[in-house]
Coordinates of C-alpha atoms and ligand atoms in Angstrom, one line a residue:
M182 CA 91.3 111.4 130.3
V183 CA 89.0 114.3 130.4
N184 CA 85.5 112.8 129.7
Q185 CA 82.8 115.4 128.3
Q186 CA 79.8 113.4 128.8
S187 CA 77.4 116.1 129.9
T188 CA 77.2 117.2 126.3
L189 CA 76.2 114.4 124.1
P190 CA 73.5 115.7 121.8
S191 CA 70.0 114.2 121.8
A192 CA 69.0 111.8 118.8
T193 CA 66.4 114.4 117.6
E194 CA 68.9 117.3 117.9
L195 CA 71.6 115.5 116.0
A196 CA 69.3 114.4 113.1
E197 CA 67.6 117.7 112.7
R198 CA 70.9 119.6 112.4
A199 CA 72.0 117.1 109.9
R200 CA 69.0 117.1 107.7
A201 CA 69.0 120.7 107.6
A202 CA 72.6 120.5 106.4
A203 CA 71.9 118.1 103.7
E204 CA 68.7 120.2 102.5
R205 CA 71.4 123.4 102.3
C206 CA 73.4 121.4 100.1
G207 CA 70.3 120.6 97.9
V208 CA 69.3 117.1 98.8
D209 CA 65.6 116.4 98.5
L210 CA 64.9 114.3 101.7
N211 CA 61.9 112.8 100.4
Q212 CA 63.5 111.2 97.5
V213 CA 66.1 109.3 99.6
S214 CA 63.9 107.8 102.4
G215 CA 64.1 103.9 102.6
D216 CA 64.4 101.2 105.1
H217 CA 68.1 101.5 105.9
D218 CA 68.6 103.1 109.1
V219 CA 71.8 105.5 109.2
I220 CA 73.2 105.5 112.7
S221 CA 75.3 108.4 114.1
P222 CA 78.2 107.0 116.1
I223 CA 77.9 110.2 118.2
N224 CA 74.9 108.9 120.1
G225 CA 74.2 105.5 118.5
Q226 CA 70.6 106.7 117.3
P227 CA 69.5 106.6 113.9
L228 CA 69.7 110.0 111.9
Y229 CA 67.5 109.1 109.2
S230 CA 66.8 106.0 106.7
V231 CA 67.7 105.7 103.2
A232 CA 66.8 103.5 100.2
W233 CA 69.7 101.0 98.8
Q234 CA 70.2 100.5 95.2
D235 CA 70.3 96.8 93.7
S236 CA 72.5 95.7 91.0
A237 CA 70.0 96.4 88.1
G238 CA 70.1 99.9 89.4
V239 CA 74.0 100.1 89.3
D240 CA 73.9 98.6 85.7
A241 CA 71.6 101.4 84.6
A242 CA 73.8 104.0 86.1
I243 CA 76.8 102.7 84.3
K244 CA 74.8 102.7 80.8
T245 CA 73.9 106.4 81.6
A246 CA 77.6 107.4 82.5
N247 CA 78.8 105.7 79.4
D248 CA 76.7 107.6 77.2
A249 CA 77.7 110.8 79.3
F250 CA 81.5 109.8 78.5
L251 CA 80.9 109.9 74.7
Q252 CA 80.0 113.5 74.9
W253 CA 82.5 114.8 77.8
R254 CA 85.7 113.3 76.4
T255 CA 85.5 115.6 73.7
V256 CA 84.8 118.7 75.6
P257 CA 88.3 120.6 76.0
A258 CA 90.1 120.0 79.2
P259 CA 90.0 123.6 80.5
V260 CA 86.3 123.6 80.0
R261 CA 86.0 120.4 82.1
G262 CA 88.1 122.5 84.6
A263 CA 85.5 125.3 84.5
L264 CA 82.9 122.7 86.1
V265 CA 85.5 121.5 88.9
K266 CA 86.2 125.0 89.6
R267 CA 82.5 125.7 90.3
L268 CA 82.4 122.7 92.3
G269 CA 85.2 124.2 94.6
E270 CA 83.2 127.5 95.0
L271 CA 80.1 125.3 95.9
L272 CA 82.0 123.3 98.4
T273 CA 83.6 126.6 100.0
E274 CA 80.0 127.9 100.4
H275 CA 78.7 124.8 102.0
K276 CA 81.9 123.9 103.9
D277 CA 79.8 124.0 107.2
D278 CA 77.1 122.0 106.1
L279 CA 79.2 119.0 104.6
A280 CA 81.3 119.3 107.9
E281 CA 78.2 119.0 109.9
L282 CA 77.3 115.7 108.0
V283 CA 80.7 114.3 108.1
S284 CA 80.7 114.9 111.9
A285 CA 77.2 113.4 112.1
E286 CA 77.5 110.5 110.1
V287 CA 81.4 109.2 111.0
G288 CA 81.8 111.3 114.3
K289 CA 84.8 113.4 113.5
I290 CA 85.5 116.4 115.6
T291 CA 84.4 119.5 113.8
S292 CA 87.9 120.8 113.1
E293 CA 88.9 117.5 111.3
A294 CA 85.4 117.3 109.4
R295 CA 86.2 121.1 108.3
G296 CA 89.8 119.9 107.1
E297 CA 88.2 117.1 105.3
V298 CA 86.1 119.4 103.2
Q299 CA 88.8 121.9 102.8
E300 CA 90.7 118.8 101.2
M301 CA 87.9 118.7 98.7
I302 CA 88.2 122.5 98.0
D303 CA 92.1 122.3 97.7
I304 CA 91.7 119.2 95.0
C305 CA 89.4 121.1 92.9
E306 CA 91.9 123.9 92.7
F307 CA 94.5 121.6 91.9
A308 CA 92.5 119.8 89.3
L309 CA 91.5 123.2 87.6
G310 CA 95.4 123.9 87.2
L311 CA 95.8 120.5 85.8
S312 CA 93.0 120.7 83.3
R313 CA 95.5 123.0 81.5
Q314 CA 98.5 120.7 82.0
L315 CA 97.6 117.1 80.8
Y316 CA 100.9 116.9 79.0
G317 CA 102.3 114.2 77.0
K318 CA 106.1 113.8 76.0
T319 CA 107.8 114.3 72.6
M320 CA 110.5 111.4 72.0
V321 CA 113.2 111.7 69.3
S322 CA 112.8 109.0 66.7
E323 CA 115.4 107.0 65.3
R324 CA 114.3 107.3 61.7
A325 CA 114.6 110.5 59.8
G326 CA 111.7 112.5 59.1
H327 CA 109.6 110.9 61.9
R328 CA 108.3 112.3 65.2
L329 CA 107.5 110.1 68.0
M330 CA 104.9 111.6 70.9
E331 CA 102.5 110.5 73.4
T332 CA 98.8 111.7 74.0
W333 CA 96.8 111.3 76.8
H334 CA 93.0 110.6 76.2
P335 CA 90.0 110.1 78.7
L336 CA 89.7 106.8 79.7
G337 CA 86.1 105.9 80.5
V338 CA 83.8 105.6 83.4
V339 CA 85.6 105.8 87.0
G340 CA 83.8 103.7 89.9
V341 CA 84.6 105.1 93.1
I342 CA 83.9 102.7 96.2
S343 CA 85.0 104.9 99.5
A344 CA 85.6 103.9 103.1
F345 CA 83.7 105.4 106.1
N346 CA 86.4 107.4 107.6
F347 CA 87.1 110.0 104.9
P348 CA 83.5 109.9 103.7
V349 CA 83.9 112.8 101.1
A350 CA 87.4 113.6 100.5
V351 CA 88.1 110.3 98.9
W352 CA 85.4 110.9 96.3
S353 CA 86.4 114.4 95.6
W354 CA 90.4 113.3 95.1
N355 CA 88.9 110.9 92.5
T356 CA 86.1 113.0 91.0
A357 CA 88.0 116.3 90.4
L358 CA 90.8 114.4 88.7
A359 CA 88.4 112.1 86.7
L360 CA 86.1 115.2 85.5
V361 CA 89.2 117.2 84.2
C362 CA 90.6 114.1 82.6
G363 CA 87.2 113.6 80.8
D364 CA 85.7 110.7 82.6
P365 CA 82.4 110.5 84.3
V366 CA 82.2 109.1 88.0
I367 CA 79.9 106.7 89.7
W368 CA 80.3 106.5 93.4
K369 CA 79.5 103.9 95.9
P370 CA 80.1 105.5 99.4
S371 CA 80.5 103.8 102.7
E372 CA 77.2 102.4 103.8
T373 CA 77.6 104.3 107.1
A374 CA 77.8 107.7 105.4
P375 CA 75.2 108.0 102.6
M376 CA 73.9 111.6 103.1
C377 CA 77.6 112.9 102.9
A378 CA 77.6 111.3 99.5
L379 CA 74.2 112.6 98.4
A380 CA 75.2 116.1 99.8
S381 CA 78.4 116.1 97.8
N382 CA 76.6 115.0 94.8
A383 CA 73.8 117.6 95.1
L384 CA 76.6 120.2 94.9
L385 CA 78.1 118.9 91.7
Q386 CA 74.9 118.3 90.2
R387 CA 74.5 122.1 91.0
A388 CA 77.6 122.9 89.0
I389 CA 76.8 120.5 86.0
A390 CA 73.5 122.1 85.6
E391 CA 75.3 125.5 85.4
T392 CA 78.1 124.2 83.0
E393 CA 77.4 124.2 79.3
D394 CA 78.3 121.0 77.6
A395 CA 78.0 119.0 80.9
P396 CA 76.0 116.0 80.1
E397 CA 73.6 114.4 82.6
G398 CA 74.8 111.2 84.2
L399 CA 78.4 112.8 84.6
S400 CA 78.1 112.0 88.3
Q401 CA 76.1 109.4 90.0
V402 CA 75.7 108.2 93.3
V403 CA 74.6 104.4 94.2
I404 CA 73.8 103.7 97.8
G405 CA 74.3 100.2 99.1
G406 CA 76.6 97.6 100.7
A407 CA 79.2 95.3 99.4
D408 CA 76.9 93.8 96.7
V409 CA 76.4 97.2 95.1
G410 CA 80.2 97.7 95.2
Q411 CA 80.5 94.3 93.6
A412 CA 78.1 95.3 90.7
L413 CA 80.6 98.1 89.9
V414 CA 83.6 95.8 90.3
E415 CA 82.4 93.1 87.9
N416 CA 81.0 95.4 85.1
P417 CA 83.2 96.1 82.2
G418 CA 81.7 99.4 81.9
I419 CA 83.8 100.8 84.5
A420 CA 87.1 101.4 82.9
L421 CA 88.9 102.4 86.4
L422 CA 87.8 100.9 89.6
S423 CA 89.3 103.2 92.6
A424 CA 88.6 101.2 95.8
T425 CA 89.3 102.8 99.3
G426 CA 88.8 100.5 102.3
S427 CA 90.2 97.4 104.3
T428 CA 93.0 95.1 102.8
R429 CA 90.0 92.3 103.1
M430 CA 88.0 94.2 100.5
G431 CA 91.0 94.8 98.2
R432 CA 91.7 91.0 98.2
T433 CA 88.2 90.6 96.8
V434 CA 87.9 93.6 94.7
G435 CA 91.4 93.6 93.1
P436 CA 91.4 90.1 91.6
L437 CA 87.7 90.5 90.0
V438 CA 88.7 93.7 88.3
A439 CA 92.0 92.0 87.0
E440 CA 90.2 89.0 85.8
R441 CA 88.1 91.4 83.5
F442 CA 91.5 93.5 82.3
G443 CA 89.9 96.5 84.0
R444 CA 91.9 99.1 85.5
S445 CA 92.0 99.3 89.7
L446 CA 93.4 101.7 91.9
L447 CA 93.5 100.5 95.5
E448 CA 94.1 102.3 98.6
L449 CA 93.8 99.8 101.4
G450 CA 94.9 99.4 105.1
G451 CA 98.0 100.7 106.7
N452 CA 100.2 99.9 109.8
N453 CA 102.0 103.4 110.0
A454 CA 105.1 103.7 112.3
A455 CA 107.4 106.5 113.8
I456 CA 110.9 106.1 114.3
V457 CA 112.3 108.3 117.2
T458 CA 116.1 108.4 117.2
P459 CA 118.1 109.5 120.1
S460 CA 118.7 113.1 118.4
A461 CA 115.0 113.7 118.0
D462 CA 113.4 116.9 119.2
L463 CA 111.0 115.4 121.8
D464 CA 108.8 118.1 122.1
L465 CA 108.2 117.8 118.3
A466 CA 107.9 113.9 118.4
V467 CA 105.3 114.1 121.2
R468 CA 103.1 116.6 119.4
G469 CA 103.6 115.0 116.1
I470 CA 102.8 111.2 117.5
V471 CA 99.7 112.4 119.6
F472 CA 98.0 113.8 116.7
A473 CA 98.8 111.0 114.4
A474 CA 98.1 108.2 117.0
A475 CA 95.1 109.5 118.7
G476 CA 93.7 112.1 116.2
T477 CA 90.3 110.9 114.4
A478 CA 90.0 108.3 117.3
G479 CA 92.7 106.3 115.5
Q480 CA 90.6 105.9 112.5
R481 CA 92.5 107.3 109.6
C482 CA 94.3 104.9 107.4
T483 CA 97.5 107.0 108.0
T484 CA 97.0 106.6 112.1
M485 CA 100.3 106.0 113.7
R486 CA 99.8 102.7 115.1
R487 CA 103.7 101.7 115.9
V488 CA 106.3 104.1 117.6
I489 CA 109.7 102.5 117.3
V490 CA 111.7 104.4 119.7
H491 CA 115.7 104.1 120.6
S492 CA 116.0 102.3 124.1
S493 CA 118.1 105.3 125.7
I494 CA 115.1 107.8 125.1
G495 CA 112.1 105.1 125.3
E496 CA 111.0 105.7 129.2
E497 CA 111.2 109.5 128.8
L498 CA 109.1 109.6 125.5
V499 CA 106.6 107.1 127.0
Q500 CA 106.0 109.2 130.1
R501 CA 105.7 112.2 128.0
L502 CA 103.2 110.8 125.7
K503 CA 101.2 109.4 129.0
A504 CA 101.0 112.9 130.3
V505 CA 99.4 114.2 127.1
Y506 CA 97.3 111.1 126.7
E507 CA 95.9 111.6 130.2
R508 CA 94.7 115.0 129.4
L509 CA 93.0 114.2 125.9
P510 CA 89.2 115.4 125.9
I511 CA 86.7 112.5 124.9
G512 CA 83.3 113.1 123.9
D513 CA 80.6 114.9 121.5
P514 CA 82.8 115.4 118.4
Q515 CA 80.9 118.6 117.9
R516 CA 81.6 120.4 121.1
E517 CA 84.3 122.8 121.1
G518 CA 87.6 121.5 122.8
T519 CA 86.6 117.7 122.1
L520 CA 89.7 116.0 120.4
I521 CA 88.6 112.5 120.5
G522 CA 85.3 111.4 119.0
P523 CA 83.7 108.0 119.1
L524 CA 84.5 104.9 117.0
I525 CA 82.2 104.1 114.0
N526 CA 80.3 101.2 115.6
E527 CA 80.1 98.3 117.9
R528 CA 82.2 96.1 115.7
S529 CA 85.1 98.5 115.8
F530 CA 84.9 98.7 119.6
T531 CA 84.9 94.8 119.8
G532 CA 88.2 95.0 117.5
F533 CA 89.8 97.5 120.0
D534 CA 89.1 95.2 122.9
A535 CA 90.2 92.2 121.3
A536 CA 93.6 94.0 120.2
V537 CA 94.1 95.4 123.8
Q538 CA 93.6 91.9 125.0
Q539 CA 95.7 90.1 122.7
A540 CA 98.2 92.7 123.2
G541 CA 98.5 91.6 126.9
E542 CA 98.8 88.0 126.0
Q543 CA 101.7 88.7 123.6
G544 CA 103.6 90.4 126.3
G545 CA 102.5 94.1 126.0
E546 CA 101.7 96.3 128.9
V547 CA 99.2 99.1 128.7
V548 CA 100.7 102.3 129.8
V549 CA 97.5 104.5 129.4
G550 CA 94.0 104.0 128.0
G551 CA 92.7 100.4 126.9
A552 CA 89.0 101.2 128.3
R553 CA 85.7 102.6 127.0
E554 CA 84.2 105.7 128.0
L555 CA 80.8 107.0 128.1
A556 CA 79.3 103.5 128.3
T557 CA 76.2 104.5 130.8
E558 CA 75.6 108.0 129.1
A559 CA 75.3 106.6 125.5
P560 CA 75.3 102.8 125.7
E561 CA 74.9 102.5 121.9
A562 CA 77.9 104.8 121.1
F563 CA 81.5 103.4 121.3
Y564 CA 84.1 105.9 122.9
V565 CA 87.4 104.7 123.8
Q566 CA 90.4 106.0 125.5
P567 CA 93.4 106.6 123.1
T568 CA 95.8 103.7 124.3
L569 CA 99.6 103.3 124.4
I570 CA 100.7 99.8 124.9
T571 CA 104.6 99.0 125.1
M572 CA 105.6 95.6 123.4
P573 CA 108.4 93.5 123.6
G574 CA 108.6 92.9 119.9
Q575 CA 106.5 93.1 116.7
S576 CA 104.1 90.3 117.5
E577 CA 101.0 89.4 115.5
V578 CA 98.7 91.9 117.0
V579 CA 101.3 94.6 116.2
R580 CA 101.7 93.5 112.5
T581 CA 97.8 93.7 112.1
E582 CA 95.9 96.9 111.5
T583 CA 93.3 97.7 114.2
F584 CA 91.1 100.6 113.1
A585 CA 91.0 102.3 116.8
P586 CA 93.3 104.4 118.9
I587 CA 95.7 101.9 119.9
T588 CA 99.6 102.8 119.4
Y589 CA 102.3 100.1 120.1
V590 CA 105.4 101.2 121.5
L591 CA 108.8 99.0 120.5
T592 CA 112.5 99.8 121.3
Y593 CA 115.5 99.2 119.4
D594 CA 119.1 99.2 120.8
G595 CA 121.5 99.5 117.6
D596 CA 121.6 102.0 115.0
V597 CA 118.8 103.6 112.8
T598 CA 118.9 100.7 110.4
E599 CA 117.4 98.5 113.0
A600 CA 114.5 100.6 113.5
I601 CA 114.0 100.8 109.5
A602 CA 114.0 97.3 109.5
L603 CA 111.2 97.1 112.3
N604 CA 109.3 99.8 110.3
N605 CA 109.3 97.8 107.2
D606 CA 108.8 94.3 108.5
V607 CA 104.8 94.4 108.4
P608 CA 102.5 93.6 105.6
Q609 CA 101.3 96.9 105.2
G610 CA 103.1 99.8 103.5
L611 CA 101.2 103.2 103.7
S612 CA 102.9 105.7 105.7
S613 CA 105.8 106.0 107.9
S614 CA 107.9 109.0 109.7
I615 CA 111.2 109.5 111.5
F616 CA 111.9 112.1 114.2
T617 CA 115.7 112.9 114.0
S618 CA 118.0 115.6 114.0
D619 CA 120.7 113.8 112.2
L620 CA 120.7 114.6 108.7
G621 CA 122.3 111.1 107.8
E622 CA 119.4 109.3 109.6
A623 CA 116.8 111.3 107.9
E624 CA 118.3 110.7 104.4
L625 CA 118.7 107.1 104.9
F626 CA 115.1 107.0 106.1
V627 CA 113.9 108.5 102.9
S628 CA 116.5 106.6 100.4
A629 CA 116.1 103.2 98.7
A630 CA 117.5 101.4 101.4
G631 CA 114.9 103.3 104.0
S632 CA 111.2 103.2 104.6
D633 CA 109.4 100.9 102.0
C634 CA 106.0 102.8 102.3
G635 CA 104.3 105.1 99.9
I636 CA 104.6 108.0 102.4
A637 CA 108.0 108.6 104.4
N638 CA 108.0 111.8 106.4
V639 CA 110.7 113.6 108.4
N640 CA 109.8 115.3 111.8
I641 CA 106.1 115.1 111.2
G642 CA 103.7 112.3 112.0
T643 CA 102.5 109.8 109.5
S644 CA 99.0 111.5 108.8
G645 CA 97.7 114.6 107.7
A646 CA 99.1 114.5 104.1
E647 CA 98.5 117.5 101.6
I648 CA 96.7 117.1 98.2
G649 CA 99.9 118.2 96.2
G650 CA 101.7 115.0 96.6
A651 CA 100.5 111.5 95.2
F652 CA 98.8 109.3 97.8
G653 CA 98.9 105.8 98.4
G654 CA 101.1 102.8 99.7
E655 CA 102.6 99.6 98.9
K656 CA 102.4 95.9 99.6
E657 CA 99.0 95.0 101.5
T658 CA 98.2 98.9 101.0
G659 CA 97.4 98.0 97.5
G660 CA 99.8 100.2 95.3
G661 CA 97.4 102.9 94.2
R662 CA 98.1 106.7 94.1
E663 CA 95.7 109.1 93.8
S664 CA 95.3 113.0 94.6
G665 CA 98.2 115.2 93.2
S666 CA 101.6 114.9 91.4
D667 CA 101.1 112.6 88.4
A668 CA 98.4 110.7 89.7
W669 CA 96.1 112.1 87.2
Q670 CA 97.5 109.5 84.7
A671 CA 95.6 106.5 86.2
Y672 CA 92.5 108.1 85.0
M673 CA 93.6 108.6 81.3
R674 CA 94.7 106.4 78.7
R675 CA 98.1 107.0 76.9
A676 CA 98.5 106.8 73.2
T677 CA 102.2 106.5 71.6
N678 CA 102.0 108.2 68.0
T679 CA 104.6 107.8 65.6
I680 CA 104.2 110.3 62.7
N681 CA 106.0 110.0 59.2
Y682 CA 106.6 113.1 57.3
S683 CA 109.6 111.9 55.3
G684 CA 107.7 110.6 52.3
A685 CA 109.9 107.2 52.7
L686 CA 109.0 104.4 54.8
P687 CA 112.1 103.2 56.8
L688 CA 111.4 100.3 59.1
A689 CA 112.3 100.7 62.6
Q690 CA 115.6 98.5 63.8
G691 CA 116.9 98.5 60.3
V692 CA 114.3 95.8 59.3
N693 CA 114.2 95.3 55.2
F694 CA 110.8 94.2 54.1
D695 CA 111.1 95.4 50.2
V696 CA 109.1 93.3 47.7
D697 CA 110.8 93.0 44.5
Ligands
LIG752 P1 85.5 98.3 104.3 O1 86.7 97.5 103.4 O2 84.9 97.7 105.4 O3 84.7 99.2 103.3 C1 85.2 100.0 102.4 C2 84.1 100.0 101.1 O4 84.1 99.0 100.3 C3 82.7 100.5 101.7 O5 81.9 101.3 100.7 C4 82.2 98.8 101.5 O6 80.8 98.9 101.2 C5 82.9 98.5 100.2 N1 82.9 97.0 100.2 C6 83.3 96.1 101.2 N2 83.4 95.0 100.6 C7 83.2 95.0 99.3 C8 83.1 93.9 98.1 N3 83.4 92.7 98.4 N4 83.1 94.6 96.9 C9 82.9 95.7 96.8 N5 82.6 96.9 97.7 C10 83.1 96.3 99.1 O7 86.5 99.5 105.2 P2 85.8 100.7 106.0 O8 85.5 99.9 107.4 O9 84.7 101.4 105.6 O10 87.2 101.7 106.1 C11 88.3 101.5 107.2 C12 89.5 100.8 106.1 O11 89.8 101.6 104.9 C13 90.9 100.5 107.0 O12 91.2 99.4 106.6 C14 91.5 101.8 106.3 O13 92.9 101.6 106.6 C15 91.2 101.9 105.0 N6 91.3 103.1 104.4 C16 92.5 103.3 103.5 C17 92.7 104.4 102.7 C18 93.8 104.7 102.1 O14 94.0 105.7 101.3 N7 94.9 103.7 102.1 C19 91.8 105.5 103.0 C20 90.8 105.4 103.9 C21 90.7 104.0 104.7

């Protein structure tokens, strides 16, 4: 692997660049200082410090947001769309600034950080169109002179809890839809990326100030850890709680929201596989696997964590992947040419290390990778080599999501149904793909008897979804859907209306209730 160590930026250089980017987005740095250091994974050094909210602050934000809701819900949806349009324009103007912050706070390579901001711009465009398409159905009534229809209304305040690895896009997926649907948003970002949140919100605040009829309190950020998130979870003033993060977090959050009969949208962990069949175009498969498995240093929910390859081509695929892995440039994510940045923190590295060891104990053999990089140059940053491990079967470690660039290679001998069974035999159900030139195999994979995941792709990898489709997964991934298609319906309440213009009062199902 190609080690780019000579160019890691100094603590001062990185912090100055991030601070300047935040200021250009409209953040007043004096207002955010506090006693919680924000550490850059690029060099393990502090960027700045921020203040954390307490639960009383969260309750006050929820009250303000509910006041804003009473006003915003009556603003026509296309006018609400104009606010999101303006947000999209400001995001376009500040694309590089936000990308700088994403890279500084979570270590993404510049191209992926810019791609994340592009997703924000894309969802604003989608939501603008949506603001004129919040359609309900009209159904035929069984009674003469009656009409049956459904209408969609704003739901209430949306609480967004986001994970570190998509520190701005997840907020925008929720916020762009929520705003056009008539809902204010309160965002609890990951504790590792607060400035990304403050900068995104500063841009939205600017758009709000420029928009007539947009009330104060439409968008708020509450900074803090799990306890601040929990204050959103437990408060009945949050109508929809959209939480993105680990399955562990979802196990706590889901039941708490359900207990108060709130609505939740859970986007949790994945354990995504690609099946490679004998008819696959291996050039395509190699490119698709390398980006999905090693990109973002393995820190996407859709990262490819398993490759299920037919034994007749297993060795060839592994050797071709190994050759590419050995050339992957690791280092400063802001340096041109780098493809693999750091892990988010030491805990993540410990998880990587433990998984490599457990895989060995469970019969695995490391083909390439498995070790730390740049430990001498940056002892407090955690760079690792993207890792391929061949496994004899789907053991415990393979069934677990380790949030690092480890991909397990499994083989199958029979037909594609054997590979599909392996794909589905894990607790998570986010993303999946098949590389094949056989139409029957491809169709089977996306059929009812195929992949059980929320995302099932053909001849592309598991990651890199577009905003136009609904995004989310099944089983321990939580079942939520956000972003495109009809995901907007989670942000609205549906009312069924029966309208009687007949002058009589016939009861449904022929019930007779006439009083003599
Ligand atoms: P995490 O679960 O540690 O934290 C996510 C967020 O939840 C943070 O803001 C955190 O403060 C908050 N949180 C944690 N415990 C909480 C609690 N008890 N109550 C309320 N809030 C709580 O996850 P992470 O390490 O930031 O992100 C990585 C994980 O997120 C991976 O498992 C990844 O697969 C998952 N993820 C899923 C998706 C998806 O769309 N399915 C997208 C991105 C990340």
